[in-house]
CSV table of C-alpha atoms in Angstrom, one decimal:
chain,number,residue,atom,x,y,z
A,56,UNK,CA,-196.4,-11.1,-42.6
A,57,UNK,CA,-193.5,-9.8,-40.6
A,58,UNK,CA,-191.5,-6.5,-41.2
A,59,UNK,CA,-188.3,-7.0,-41.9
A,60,UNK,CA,-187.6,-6.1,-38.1
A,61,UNK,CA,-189.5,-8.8,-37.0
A,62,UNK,CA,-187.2,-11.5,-39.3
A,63,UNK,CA,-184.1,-9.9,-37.4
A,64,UNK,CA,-185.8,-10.5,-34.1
A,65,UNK,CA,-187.1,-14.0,-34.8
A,66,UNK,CA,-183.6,-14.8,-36.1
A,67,UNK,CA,-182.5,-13.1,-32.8
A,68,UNK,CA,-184.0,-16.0,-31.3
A,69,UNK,CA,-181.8,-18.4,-32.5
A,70,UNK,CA,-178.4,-16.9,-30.4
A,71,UNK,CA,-177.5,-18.1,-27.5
A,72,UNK,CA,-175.2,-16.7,-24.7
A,73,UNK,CA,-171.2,-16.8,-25.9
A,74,UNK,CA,-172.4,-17.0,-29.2
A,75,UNK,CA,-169.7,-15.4,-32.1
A,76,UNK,CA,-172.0,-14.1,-34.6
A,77,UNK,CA,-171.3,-12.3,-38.3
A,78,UNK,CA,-173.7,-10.6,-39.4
A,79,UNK,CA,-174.3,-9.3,-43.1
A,80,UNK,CA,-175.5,-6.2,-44.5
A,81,UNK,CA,-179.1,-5.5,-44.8
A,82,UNK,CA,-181.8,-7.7,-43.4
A,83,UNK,CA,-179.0,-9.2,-40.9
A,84,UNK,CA,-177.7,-6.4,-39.6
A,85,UNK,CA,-180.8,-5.3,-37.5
A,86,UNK,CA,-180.3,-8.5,-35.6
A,87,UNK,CA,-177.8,-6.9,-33.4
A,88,UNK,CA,-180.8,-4.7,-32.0
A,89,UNK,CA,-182.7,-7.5,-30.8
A,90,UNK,CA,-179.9,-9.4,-28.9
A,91,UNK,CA,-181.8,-10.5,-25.6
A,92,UNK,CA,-181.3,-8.2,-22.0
A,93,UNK,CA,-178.1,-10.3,-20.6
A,94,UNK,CA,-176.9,-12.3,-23.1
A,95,UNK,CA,-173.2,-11.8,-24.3
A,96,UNK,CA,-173.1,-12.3,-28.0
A,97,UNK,CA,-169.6,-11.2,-29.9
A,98,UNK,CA,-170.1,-9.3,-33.4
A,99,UNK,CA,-167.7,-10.3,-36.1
A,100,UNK,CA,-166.7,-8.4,-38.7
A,101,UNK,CA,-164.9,-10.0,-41.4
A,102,UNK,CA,-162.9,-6.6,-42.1
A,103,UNK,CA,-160.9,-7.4,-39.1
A,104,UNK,CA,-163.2,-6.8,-35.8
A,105,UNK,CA,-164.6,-9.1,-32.6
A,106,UNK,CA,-166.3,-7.6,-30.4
A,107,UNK,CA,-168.3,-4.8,-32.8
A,108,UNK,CA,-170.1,-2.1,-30.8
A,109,UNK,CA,-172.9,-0.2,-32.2
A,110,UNK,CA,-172.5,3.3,-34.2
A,111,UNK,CA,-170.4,5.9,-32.8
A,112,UNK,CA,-172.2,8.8,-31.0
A,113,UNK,CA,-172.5,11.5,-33.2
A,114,UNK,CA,-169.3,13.7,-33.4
A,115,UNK,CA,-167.0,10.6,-32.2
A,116,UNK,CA,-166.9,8.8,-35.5
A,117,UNK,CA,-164.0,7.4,-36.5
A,118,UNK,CA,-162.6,7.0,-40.2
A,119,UNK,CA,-160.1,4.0,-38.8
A,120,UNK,CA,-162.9,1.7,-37.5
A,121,UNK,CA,-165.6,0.6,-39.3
A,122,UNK,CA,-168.2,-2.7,-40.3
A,123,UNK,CA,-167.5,-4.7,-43.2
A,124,UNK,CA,-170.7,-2.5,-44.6
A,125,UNK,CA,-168.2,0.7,-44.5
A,126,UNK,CA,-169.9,2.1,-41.7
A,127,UNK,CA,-168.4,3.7,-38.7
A,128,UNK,CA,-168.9,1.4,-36.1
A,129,UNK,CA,-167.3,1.1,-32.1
A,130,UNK,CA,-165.6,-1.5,-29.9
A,131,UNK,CA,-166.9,-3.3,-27.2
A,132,UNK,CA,-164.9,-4.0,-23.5
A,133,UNK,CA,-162.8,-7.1,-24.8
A,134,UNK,CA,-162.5,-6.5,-28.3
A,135,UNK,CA,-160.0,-7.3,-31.1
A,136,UNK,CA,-158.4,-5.9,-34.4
A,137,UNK,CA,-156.6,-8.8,-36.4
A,138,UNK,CA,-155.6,-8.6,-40.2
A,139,UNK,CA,-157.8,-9.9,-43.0
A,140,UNK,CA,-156.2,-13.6,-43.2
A,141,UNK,CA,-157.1,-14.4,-39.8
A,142,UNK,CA,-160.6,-13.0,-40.0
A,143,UNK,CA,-161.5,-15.4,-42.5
A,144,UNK,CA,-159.3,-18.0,-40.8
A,145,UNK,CA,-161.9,-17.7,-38.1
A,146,UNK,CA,-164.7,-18.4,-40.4
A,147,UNK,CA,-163.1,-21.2,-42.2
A,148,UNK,CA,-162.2,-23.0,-39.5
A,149,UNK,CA,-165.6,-23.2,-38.0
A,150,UNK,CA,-165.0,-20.7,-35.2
A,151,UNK,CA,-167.7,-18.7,-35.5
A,152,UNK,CA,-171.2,-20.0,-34.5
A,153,UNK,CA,-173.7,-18.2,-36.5
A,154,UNK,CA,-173.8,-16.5,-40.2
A,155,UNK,CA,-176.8,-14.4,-40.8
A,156,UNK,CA,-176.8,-13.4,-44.5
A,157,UNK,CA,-178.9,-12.0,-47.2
A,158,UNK,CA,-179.8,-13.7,-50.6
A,159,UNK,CA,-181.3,-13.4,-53.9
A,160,UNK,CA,-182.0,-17.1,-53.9
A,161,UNK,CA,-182.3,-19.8,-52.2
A,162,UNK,CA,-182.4,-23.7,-53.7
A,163,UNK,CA,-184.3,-27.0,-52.1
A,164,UNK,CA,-181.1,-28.6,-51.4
A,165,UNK,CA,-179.4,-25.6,-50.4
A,166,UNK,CA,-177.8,-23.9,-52.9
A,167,UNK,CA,-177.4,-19.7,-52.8
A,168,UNK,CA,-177.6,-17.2,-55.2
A,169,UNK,CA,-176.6,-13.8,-54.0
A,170,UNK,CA,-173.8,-11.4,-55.5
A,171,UNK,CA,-174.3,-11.1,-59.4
A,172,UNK,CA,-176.9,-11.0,-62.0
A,173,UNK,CA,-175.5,-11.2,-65.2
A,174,UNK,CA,-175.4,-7.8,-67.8
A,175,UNK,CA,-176.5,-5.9,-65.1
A,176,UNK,CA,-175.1,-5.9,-61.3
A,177,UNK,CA,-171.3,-6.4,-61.0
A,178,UNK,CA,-170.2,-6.0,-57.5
A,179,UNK,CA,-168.4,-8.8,-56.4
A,180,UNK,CA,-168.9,-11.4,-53.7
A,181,UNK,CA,-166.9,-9.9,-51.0
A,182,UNK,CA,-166.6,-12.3,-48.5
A,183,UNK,CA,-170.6,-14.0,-49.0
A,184,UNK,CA,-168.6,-17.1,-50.6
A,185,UNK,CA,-166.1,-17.9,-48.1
A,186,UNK,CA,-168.6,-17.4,-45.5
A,187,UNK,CA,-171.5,-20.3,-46.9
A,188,UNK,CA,-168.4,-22.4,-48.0
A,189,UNK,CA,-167.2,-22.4,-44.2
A,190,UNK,CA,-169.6,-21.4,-41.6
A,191,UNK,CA,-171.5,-24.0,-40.1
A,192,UNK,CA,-174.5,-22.6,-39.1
A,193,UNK,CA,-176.1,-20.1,-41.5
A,194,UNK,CA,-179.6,-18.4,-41.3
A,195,UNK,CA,-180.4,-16.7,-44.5
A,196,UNK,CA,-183.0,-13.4,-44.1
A,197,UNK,CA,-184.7,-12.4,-47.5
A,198,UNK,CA,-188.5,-11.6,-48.3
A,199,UNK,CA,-190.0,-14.9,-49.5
A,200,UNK,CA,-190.9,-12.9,-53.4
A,201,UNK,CA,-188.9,-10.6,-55.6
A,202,UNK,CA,-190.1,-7.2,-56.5
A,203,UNK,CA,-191.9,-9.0,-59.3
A,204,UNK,CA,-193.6,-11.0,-57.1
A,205,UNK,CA,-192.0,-14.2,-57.9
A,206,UNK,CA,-190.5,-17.3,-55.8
A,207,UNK,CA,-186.8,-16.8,-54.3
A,208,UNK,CA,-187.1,-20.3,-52.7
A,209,UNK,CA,-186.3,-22.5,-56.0
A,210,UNK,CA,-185.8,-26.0,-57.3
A,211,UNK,CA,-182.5,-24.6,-58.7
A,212,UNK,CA,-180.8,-21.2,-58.4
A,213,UNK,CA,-180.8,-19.4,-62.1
A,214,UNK,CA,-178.4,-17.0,-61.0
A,215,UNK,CA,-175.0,-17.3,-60.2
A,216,UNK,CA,-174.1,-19.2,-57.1
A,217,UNK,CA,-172.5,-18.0,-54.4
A,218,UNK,CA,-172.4,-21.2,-52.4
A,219,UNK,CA,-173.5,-24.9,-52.8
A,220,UNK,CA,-175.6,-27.7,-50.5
A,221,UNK,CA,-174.9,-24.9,-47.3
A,222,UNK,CA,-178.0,-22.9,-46.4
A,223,UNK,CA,-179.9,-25.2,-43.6
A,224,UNK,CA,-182.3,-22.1,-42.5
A,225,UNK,CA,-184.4,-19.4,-43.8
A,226,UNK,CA,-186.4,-16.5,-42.3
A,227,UNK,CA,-188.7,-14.8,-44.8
A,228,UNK,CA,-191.4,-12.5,-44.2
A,229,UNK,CA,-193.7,-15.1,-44.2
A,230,UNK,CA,-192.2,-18.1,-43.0
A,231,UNK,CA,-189.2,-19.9,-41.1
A,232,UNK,CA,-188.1,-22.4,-43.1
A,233,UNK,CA,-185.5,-25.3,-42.6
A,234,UNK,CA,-183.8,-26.9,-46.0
A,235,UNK,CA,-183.3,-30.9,-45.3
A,236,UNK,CA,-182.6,-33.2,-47.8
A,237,UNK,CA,-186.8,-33.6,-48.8
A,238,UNK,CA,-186.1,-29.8,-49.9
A,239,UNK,CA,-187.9,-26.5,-47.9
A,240,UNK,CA,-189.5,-27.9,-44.9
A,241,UNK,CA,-192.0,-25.2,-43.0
A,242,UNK,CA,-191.5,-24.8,-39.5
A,243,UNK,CA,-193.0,-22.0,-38.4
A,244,UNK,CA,-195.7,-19.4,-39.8
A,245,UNK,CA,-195.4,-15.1,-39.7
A,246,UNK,CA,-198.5,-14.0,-38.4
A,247,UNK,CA,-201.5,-13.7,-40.5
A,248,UNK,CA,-200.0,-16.1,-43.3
A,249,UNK,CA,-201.6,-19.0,-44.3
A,250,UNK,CA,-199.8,-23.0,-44.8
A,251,UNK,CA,-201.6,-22.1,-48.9
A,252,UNK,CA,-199.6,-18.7,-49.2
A,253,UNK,CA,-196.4,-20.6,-48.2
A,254,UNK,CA,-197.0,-23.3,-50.7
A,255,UNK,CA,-198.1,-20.6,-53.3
A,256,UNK,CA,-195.5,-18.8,-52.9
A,257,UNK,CA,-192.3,-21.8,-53.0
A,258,UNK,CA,-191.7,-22.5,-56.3
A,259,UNK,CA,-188.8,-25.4,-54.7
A,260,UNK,CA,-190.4,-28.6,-53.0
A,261,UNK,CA,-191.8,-27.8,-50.0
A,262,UNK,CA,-192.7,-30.3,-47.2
A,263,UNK,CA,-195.4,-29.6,-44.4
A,264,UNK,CA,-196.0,-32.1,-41.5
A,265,UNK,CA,-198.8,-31.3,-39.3
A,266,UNK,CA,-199.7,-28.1,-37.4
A,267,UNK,CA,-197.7,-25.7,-38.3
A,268,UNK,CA,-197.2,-23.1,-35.1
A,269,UNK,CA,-197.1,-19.7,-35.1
A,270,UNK,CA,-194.5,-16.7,-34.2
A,271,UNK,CA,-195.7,-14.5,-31.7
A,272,UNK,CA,-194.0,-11.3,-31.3
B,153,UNK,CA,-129.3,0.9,-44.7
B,154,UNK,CA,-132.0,3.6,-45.3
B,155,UNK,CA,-135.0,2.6,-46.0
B,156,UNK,CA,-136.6,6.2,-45.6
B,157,UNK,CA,-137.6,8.2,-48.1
B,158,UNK,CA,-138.9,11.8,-48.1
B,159,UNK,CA,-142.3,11.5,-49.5
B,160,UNK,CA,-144.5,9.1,-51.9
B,161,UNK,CA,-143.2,10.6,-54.8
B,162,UNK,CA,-139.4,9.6,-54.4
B,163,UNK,CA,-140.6,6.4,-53.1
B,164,UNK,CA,-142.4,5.0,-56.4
B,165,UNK,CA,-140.0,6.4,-58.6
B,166,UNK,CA,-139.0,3.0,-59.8
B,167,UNK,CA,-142.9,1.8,-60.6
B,168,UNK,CA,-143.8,1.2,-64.4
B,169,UNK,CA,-146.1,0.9,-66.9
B,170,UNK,CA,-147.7,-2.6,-66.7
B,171,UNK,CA,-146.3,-3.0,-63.1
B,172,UNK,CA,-148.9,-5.3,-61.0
B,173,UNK,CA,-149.4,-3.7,-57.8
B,174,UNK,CA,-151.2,-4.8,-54.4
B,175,UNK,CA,-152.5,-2.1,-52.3
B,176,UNK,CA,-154.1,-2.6,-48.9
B,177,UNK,CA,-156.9,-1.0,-47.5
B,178,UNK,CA,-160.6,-2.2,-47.0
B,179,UNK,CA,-163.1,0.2,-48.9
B,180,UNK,CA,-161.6,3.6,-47.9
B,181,UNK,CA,-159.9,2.4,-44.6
B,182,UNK,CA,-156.4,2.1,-44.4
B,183,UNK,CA,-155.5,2.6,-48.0
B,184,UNK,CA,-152.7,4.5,-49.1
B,185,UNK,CA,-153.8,7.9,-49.8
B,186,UNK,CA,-149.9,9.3,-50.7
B,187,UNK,CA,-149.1,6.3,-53.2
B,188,UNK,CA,-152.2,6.5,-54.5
B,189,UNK,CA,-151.6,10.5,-55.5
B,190,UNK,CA,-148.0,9.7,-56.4
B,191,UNK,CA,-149.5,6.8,-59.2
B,192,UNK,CA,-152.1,9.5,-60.6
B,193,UNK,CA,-149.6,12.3,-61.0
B,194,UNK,CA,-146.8,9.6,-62.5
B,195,UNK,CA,-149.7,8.8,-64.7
B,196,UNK,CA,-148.6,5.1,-64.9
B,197,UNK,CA,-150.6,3.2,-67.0
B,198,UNK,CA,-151.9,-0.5,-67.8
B,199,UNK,CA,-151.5,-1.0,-64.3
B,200,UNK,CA,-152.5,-4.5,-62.1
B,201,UNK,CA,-154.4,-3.3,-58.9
B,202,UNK,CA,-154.8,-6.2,-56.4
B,203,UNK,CA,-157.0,-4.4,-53.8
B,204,UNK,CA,-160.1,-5.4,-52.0
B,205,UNK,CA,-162.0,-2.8,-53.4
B,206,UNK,CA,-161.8,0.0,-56.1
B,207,UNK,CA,-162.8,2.8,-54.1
B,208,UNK,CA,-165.5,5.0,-54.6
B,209,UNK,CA,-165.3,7.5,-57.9
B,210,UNK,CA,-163.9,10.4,-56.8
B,211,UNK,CA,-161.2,8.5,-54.2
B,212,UNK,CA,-159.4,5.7,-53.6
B,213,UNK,CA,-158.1,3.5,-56.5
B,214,UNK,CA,-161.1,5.1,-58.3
B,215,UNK,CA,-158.7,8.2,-58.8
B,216,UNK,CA,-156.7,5.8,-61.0
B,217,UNK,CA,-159.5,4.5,-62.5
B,218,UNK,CA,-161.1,7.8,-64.0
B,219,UNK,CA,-157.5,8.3,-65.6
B,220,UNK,CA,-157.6,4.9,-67.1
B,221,UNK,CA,-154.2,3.8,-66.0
B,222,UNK,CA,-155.7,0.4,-64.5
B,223,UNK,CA,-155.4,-2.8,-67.0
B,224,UNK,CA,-156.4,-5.4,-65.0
B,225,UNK,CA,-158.1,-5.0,-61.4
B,226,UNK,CA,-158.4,-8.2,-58.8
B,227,UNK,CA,-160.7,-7.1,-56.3
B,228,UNK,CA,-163.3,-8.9,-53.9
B,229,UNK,CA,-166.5,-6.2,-53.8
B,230,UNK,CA,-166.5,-3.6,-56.5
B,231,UNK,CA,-170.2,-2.0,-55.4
B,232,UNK,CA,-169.4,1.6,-54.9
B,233,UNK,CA,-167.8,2.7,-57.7
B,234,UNK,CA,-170.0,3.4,-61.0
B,235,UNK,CA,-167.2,4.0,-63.2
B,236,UNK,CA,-165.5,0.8,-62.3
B,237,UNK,CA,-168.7,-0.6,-63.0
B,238,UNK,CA,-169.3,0.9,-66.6
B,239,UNK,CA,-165.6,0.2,-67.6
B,240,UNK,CA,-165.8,-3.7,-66.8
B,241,UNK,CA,-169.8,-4.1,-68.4
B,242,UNK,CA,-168.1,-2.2,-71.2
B,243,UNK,CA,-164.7,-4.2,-71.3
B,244,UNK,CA,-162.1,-1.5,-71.3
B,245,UNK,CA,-160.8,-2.9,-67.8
B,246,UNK,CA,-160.1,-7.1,-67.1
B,247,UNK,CA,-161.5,-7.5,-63.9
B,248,UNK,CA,-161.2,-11.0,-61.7
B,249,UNK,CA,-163.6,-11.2,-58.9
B,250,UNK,CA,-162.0,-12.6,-56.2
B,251,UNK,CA,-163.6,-13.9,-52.7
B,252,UNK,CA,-162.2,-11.8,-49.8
B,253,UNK,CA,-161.2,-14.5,-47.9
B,254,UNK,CA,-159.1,-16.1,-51.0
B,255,UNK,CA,-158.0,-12.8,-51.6
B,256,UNK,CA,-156.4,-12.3,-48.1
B,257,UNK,CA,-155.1,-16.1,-48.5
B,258,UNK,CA,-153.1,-15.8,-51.7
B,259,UNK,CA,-151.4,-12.4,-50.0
B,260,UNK,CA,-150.6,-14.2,-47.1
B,261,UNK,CA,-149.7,-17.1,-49.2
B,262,UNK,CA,-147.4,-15.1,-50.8
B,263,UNK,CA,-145.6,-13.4,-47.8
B,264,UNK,CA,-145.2,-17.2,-46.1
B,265,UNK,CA,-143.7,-18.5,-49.0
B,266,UNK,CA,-146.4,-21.2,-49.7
B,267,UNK,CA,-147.2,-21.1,-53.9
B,268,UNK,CA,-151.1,-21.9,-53.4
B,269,UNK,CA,-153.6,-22.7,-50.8
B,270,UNK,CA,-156.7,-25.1,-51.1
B,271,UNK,CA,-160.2,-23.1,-49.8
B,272,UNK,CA,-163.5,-24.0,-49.8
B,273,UNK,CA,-164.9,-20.7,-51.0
B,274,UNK,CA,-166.3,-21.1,-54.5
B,275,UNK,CA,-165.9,-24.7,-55.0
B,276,UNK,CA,-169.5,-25.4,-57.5
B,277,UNK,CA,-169.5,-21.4,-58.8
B,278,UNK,CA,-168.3,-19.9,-61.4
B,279,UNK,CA,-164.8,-18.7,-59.6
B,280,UNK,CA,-164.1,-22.7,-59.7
B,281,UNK,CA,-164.0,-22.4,-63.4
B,282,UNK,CA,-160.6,-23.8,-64.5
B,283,UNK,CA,-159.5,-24.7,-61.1
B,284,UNK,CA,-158.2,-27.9,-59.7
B,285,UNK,CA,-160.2,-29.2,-56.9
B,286,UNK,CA,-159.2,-31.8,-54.0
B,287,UNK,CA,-161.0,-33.9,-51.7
B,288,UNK,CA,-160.0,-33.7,-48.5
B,289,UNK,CA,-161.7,-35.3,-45.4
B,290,UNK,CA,-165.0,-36.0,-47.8
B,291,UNK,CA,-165.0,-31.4,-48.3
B,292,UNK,CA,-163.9,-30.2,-51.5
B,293,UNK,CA,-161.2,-27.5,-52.2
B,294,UNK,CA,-159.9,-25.1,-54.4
B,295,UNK,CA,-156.6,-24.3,-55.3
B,296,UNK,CA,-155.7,-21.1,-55.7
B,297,UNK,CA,-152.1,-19.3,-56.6
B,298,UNK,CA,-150.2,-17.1,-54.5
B,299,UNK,CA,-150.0,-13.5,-55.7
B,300,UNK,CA,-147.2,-12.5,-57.2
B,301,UNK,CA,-146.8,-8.7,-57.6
B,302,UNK,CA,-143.9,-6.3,-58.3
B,303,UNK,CA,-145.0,-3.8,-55.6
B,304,UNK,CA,-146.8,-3.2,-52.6
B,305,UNK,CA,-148.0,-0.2,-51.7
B,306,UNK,CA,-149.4,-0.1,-47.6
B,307,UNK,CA,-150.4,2.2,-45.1
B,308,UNK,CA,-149.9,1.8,-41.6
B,309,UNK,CA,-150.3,3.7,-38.5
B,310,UNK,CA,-147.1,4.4,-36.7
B,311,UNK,CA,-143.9,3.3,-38.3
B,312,UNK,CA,-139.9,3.0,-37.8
B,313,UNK,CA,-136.5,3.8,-39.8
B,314,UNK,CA,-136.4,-0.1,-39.5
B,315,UNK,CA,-139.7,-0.4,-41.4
B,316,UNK,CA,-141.7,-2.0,-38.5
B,317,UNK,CA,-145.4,-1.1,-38.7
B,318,UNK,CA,-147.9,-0.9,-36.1
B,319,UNK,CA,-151.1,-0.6,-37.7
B,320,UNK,CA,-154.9,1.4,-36.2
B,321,UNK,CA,-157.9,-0.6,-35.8
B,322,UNK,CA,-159.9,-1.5,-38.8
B,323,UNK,CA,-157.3,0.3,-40.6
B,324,UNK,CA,-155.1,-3.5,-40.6
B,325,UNK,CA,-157.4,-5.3,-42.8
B,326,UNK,CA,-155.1,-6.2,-45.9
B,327,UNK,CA,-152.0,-3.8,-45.0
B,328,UNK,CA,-149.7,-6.8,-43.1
B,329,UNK,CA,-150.9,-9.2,-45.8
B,330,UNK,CA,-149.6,-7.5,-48.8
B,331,UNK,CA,-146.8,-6.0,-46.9
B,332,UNK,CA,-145.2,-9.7,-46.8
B,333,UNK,CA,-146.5,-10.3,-50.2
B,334,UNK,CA,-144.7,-7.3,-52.2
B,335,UNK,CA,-141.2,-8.1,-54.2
B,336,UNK,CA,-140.6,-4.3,-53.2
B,337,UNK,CA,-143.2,-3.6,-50.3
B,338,UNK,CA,-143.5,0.6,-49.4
B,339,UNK,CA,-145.1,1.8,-46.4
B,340,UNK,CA,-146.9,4.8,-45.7
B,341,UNK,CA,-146.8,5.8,-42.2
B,342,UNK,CA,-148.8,8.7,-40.3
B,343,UNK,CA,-145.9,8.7,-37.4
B,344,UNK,CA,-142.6,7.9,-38.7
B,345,UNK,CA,-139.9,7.3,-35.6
B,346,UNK,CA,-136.5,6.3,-34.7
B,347,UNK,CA,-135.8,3.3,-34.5
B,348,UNK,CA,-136.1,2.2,-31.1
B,349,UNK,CA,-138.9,4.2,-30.5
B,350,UNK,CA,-142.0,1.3,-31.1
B,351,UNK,CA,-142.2,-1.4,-28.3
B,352,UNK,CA,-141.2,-4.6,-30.2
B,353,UNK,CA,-143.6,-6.7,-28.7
B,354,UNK,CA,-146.5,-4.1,-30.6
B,355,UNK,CA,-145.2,-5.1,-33.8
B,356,UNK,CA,-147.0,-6.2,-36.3
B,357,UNK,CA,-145.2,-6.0,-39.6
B,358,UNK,CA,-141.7,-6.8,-39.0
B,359,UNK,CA,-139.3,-4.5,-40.9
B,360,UNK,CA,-138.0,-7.3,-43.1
B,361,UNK,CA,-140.5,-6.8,-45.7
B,362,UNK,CA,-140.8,-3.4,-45.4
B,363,UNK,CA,-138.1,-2.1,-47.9
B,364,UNK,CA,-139.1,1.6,-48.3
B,365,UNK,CA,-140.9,4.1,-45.9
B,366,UNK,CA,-142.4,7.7,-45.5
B,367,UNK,CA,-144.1,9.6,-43.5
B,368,UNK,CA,-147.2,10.8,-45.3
B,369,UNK,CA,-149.2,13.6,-45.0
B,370,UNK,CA,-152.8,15.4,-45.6
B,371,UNK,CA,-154.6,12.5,-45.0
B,372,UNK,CA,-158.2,12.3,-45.9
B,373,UNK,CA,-159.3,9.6,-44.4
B,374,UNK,CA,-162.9,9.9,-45.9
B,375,UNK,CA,-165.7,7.9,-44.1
B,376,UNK,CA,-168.2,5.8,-47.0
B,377,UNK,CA,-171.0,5.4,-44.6
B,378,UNK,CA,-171.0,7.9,-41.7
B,379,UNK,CA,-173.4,5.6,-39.2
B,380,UNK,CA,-174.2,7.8,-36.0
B,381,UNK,CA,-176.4,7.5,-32.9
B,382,UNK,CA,-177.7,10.4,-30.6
B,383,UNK,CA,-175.9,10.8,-27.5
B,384,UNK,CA,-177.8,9.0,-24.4
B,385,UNK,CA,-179.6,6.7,-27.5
């Protein structure tokens, strides 16, 4: 089973040098820490930053620049302010290379669930739904259960969506998983998880294909 | 021409009841402290509020909230604020979730003169609801209206007697946007100089649709989520 560390640095994996990268709050945000020695990645942030540093040192914080997460944040050598239009001009236009997100669900052709459930939690989709609608390579970082212990990896969302038919990746705790048009398809295992707790644990179709290889961290 | 006023007060004297208003800022950056003061002590009410967010209880637009003088609030992420929260589960407030990219798109939609825009962002969700969609290229679109709004209320960093605005870092976000999109747009500056005194070429709201200006003053500028490191970490 892997900490929720270790799906930020197996996601880490997945970046390669020159990459633009936006990263959302949670789960994906800890992939910044495991960007590898020599590699220039850019941070976006779709509040109107390239080039994201990490926090301030303490005493240095400043109220005028922070992460789309509200949290004070610093600039890299090279960086850039623009206005809100053309940050999501970026996005929609396919600019940026990778999306790491969070979700509440996840569908076996792709769908995503993840910025309301209904009576209870109102707080808006931000920018999660232009993000899936445009970005053309999204990995979505979630635990494979809910607190209750059941499947977020569905036949069909039951919450509202947030995006349709545009999640092709998925790191869980116990699994990477790629979504192709036979549904979940297991490609790689967390350590110590079994092919039967995958399967046990996907409610959506599920496809596995031989020997299924395991992450070493 | 003088498009300088004296404070936020004598600025928005001409705002009303039922007035729909845009104001810029992202969370707690770059939103207009002063106009936001000058609004609660008009005690406007059944007000519009286009804004990203809603601020947090105690600040922000959530200063107008508490007083109950917002009708209707279009907003993209409404998380930190629980009385925003309890007045739209409740239905005292209309609220229209909006995605922030859309959001930013029907401001600057509004400032370039276009009436709508086609995005991809909620096409097959419930903000399609309604909406005519296109096909374009095999990818389908939504369209979505330009704002229209009676004022816009922005904050910027250094400003002119002209109205040109220079704003700080993440402190941009929606300002520009809904400084173009305003019928009357007012800025709030933290350095207000003579014209002449900005490099033109730094410009990035040009003082054509800034109609009204002030330097304010006392800003708070509170932090949401005060994120440090050690020194040498």
């Amino acid at each position: 089973m892997l900490t929720k560390e270790q799906i930020a640095q197996r996601i880490a994996r997945e970046l390669r040098d020159g990459f633009y990268v936006n990263l959302g709050i949670g789960i994906p945000t800890l992939v910044a820490n495991y960007i590898p020695a020599g590699m220039n990645v850019i941070m976006q942030s779709e509040n109107g930053l390239l080039g994201m540093g990490p926090f301030p040192i303490e005493g240095t914080e400043d109220p005028d620049l922070i992460n789309a997460g509200k949290q004070t944040v610093t600039t890299v050598p090279g960086s850039a302010f623009f206005d809100s239009a053309m940050s999501f001009g970026m996005i929609r236009s396919g600019k940026v290379d990778l999306t790491v997100l969070g979700a509440m669900e996840v569908s076996e052709t792709g769908d995503i669930a993840s910025w309301k459930i209904p009576g209870k939690m109102v707080k808006g989709m931000g920018g999660a739904m232009d993000l899936v609608a445009s970005a053309k390579n999204i990995i979505v970082a979630m635990m494979h259960t809910n607190p209750k212990g059941e499947s977020k990896l569905l036949p069909h969302c039951k919450l509202p969506l947030t995006g349709v038919k545009c999640i092709k990746r998925i790191v869980t705790d116990l699994a990477l998983l790629d979504v192709t048009h036979e549904g979940f398809v297991l490609r790689e295992l967390a350590p110590g998880v079994t092919v039967e707790e995958v399967k046990s644990k996907t409610a959506g179709k599920l496809k596995v294909e031989g020997e299924i290889p395991q992450m070493v961290f | 021409m003088n498009k300088v006023f004296n404070n936020a007060k004598e600025a928005l004297h001409d705002i009303r009841d039922g007035n729909v208003l845009m104001l810029g800022g992202f969370g707690l950056c770059g939103i207009p402290e002063n106009c936001i003061a000058a609004l609660v002590e008009k005690a406007v009410r059944d007000i519009t509020c286009i804004s990203n967010n809603a601020g947090v209880d105690d600040f922000g637009i959530g200063l107008l909230l508490v007083k109950k003088q917002v009708r209707k609030m279009i907003a993209s992420y409404v998380g930190e604020n629980a009385e925003f929260e309890r007045q739209l589960l409740s239905g005292e407030m209309e609220v229209e979730l909006v995605p922030q990219g859309t959001l930013a798109s029907r401001c600057m939609a509004s400032g370039y003169g276009f009436p709508a825009i086609f995005t991809p962002a909620g096409v097959g969700t419930e903000v399609a609801e309604g909406k005519e969609i296109r096909n374009f290229n095999g990818k389908e679109y939504l369209l979505e209206m330009a704002f229209d709004s009676d004022f816009a209320l922005v904050k910027a960093w250094k400003g002119d007697t002209m109205g040109n605005l220079i704003y700080k870092e993440t402190a941009r976000n929606f300002n520009p946007l809904m400084a173009m999109a305003g019928k009357i747009t007012i800025a709030e500056v933290e350095e207000l100089v003579p014209a002449g005194s900005l490099n033109p070429n730094e410009i990035h709201t040009p003082g054509i649709y800034v109609h009204r200006i002030f330097k304010g003053t006392n800003y708070e500028k509170r932090i949401e989520q005060r994120t440090v490191r050690k020194a040498g970490a």
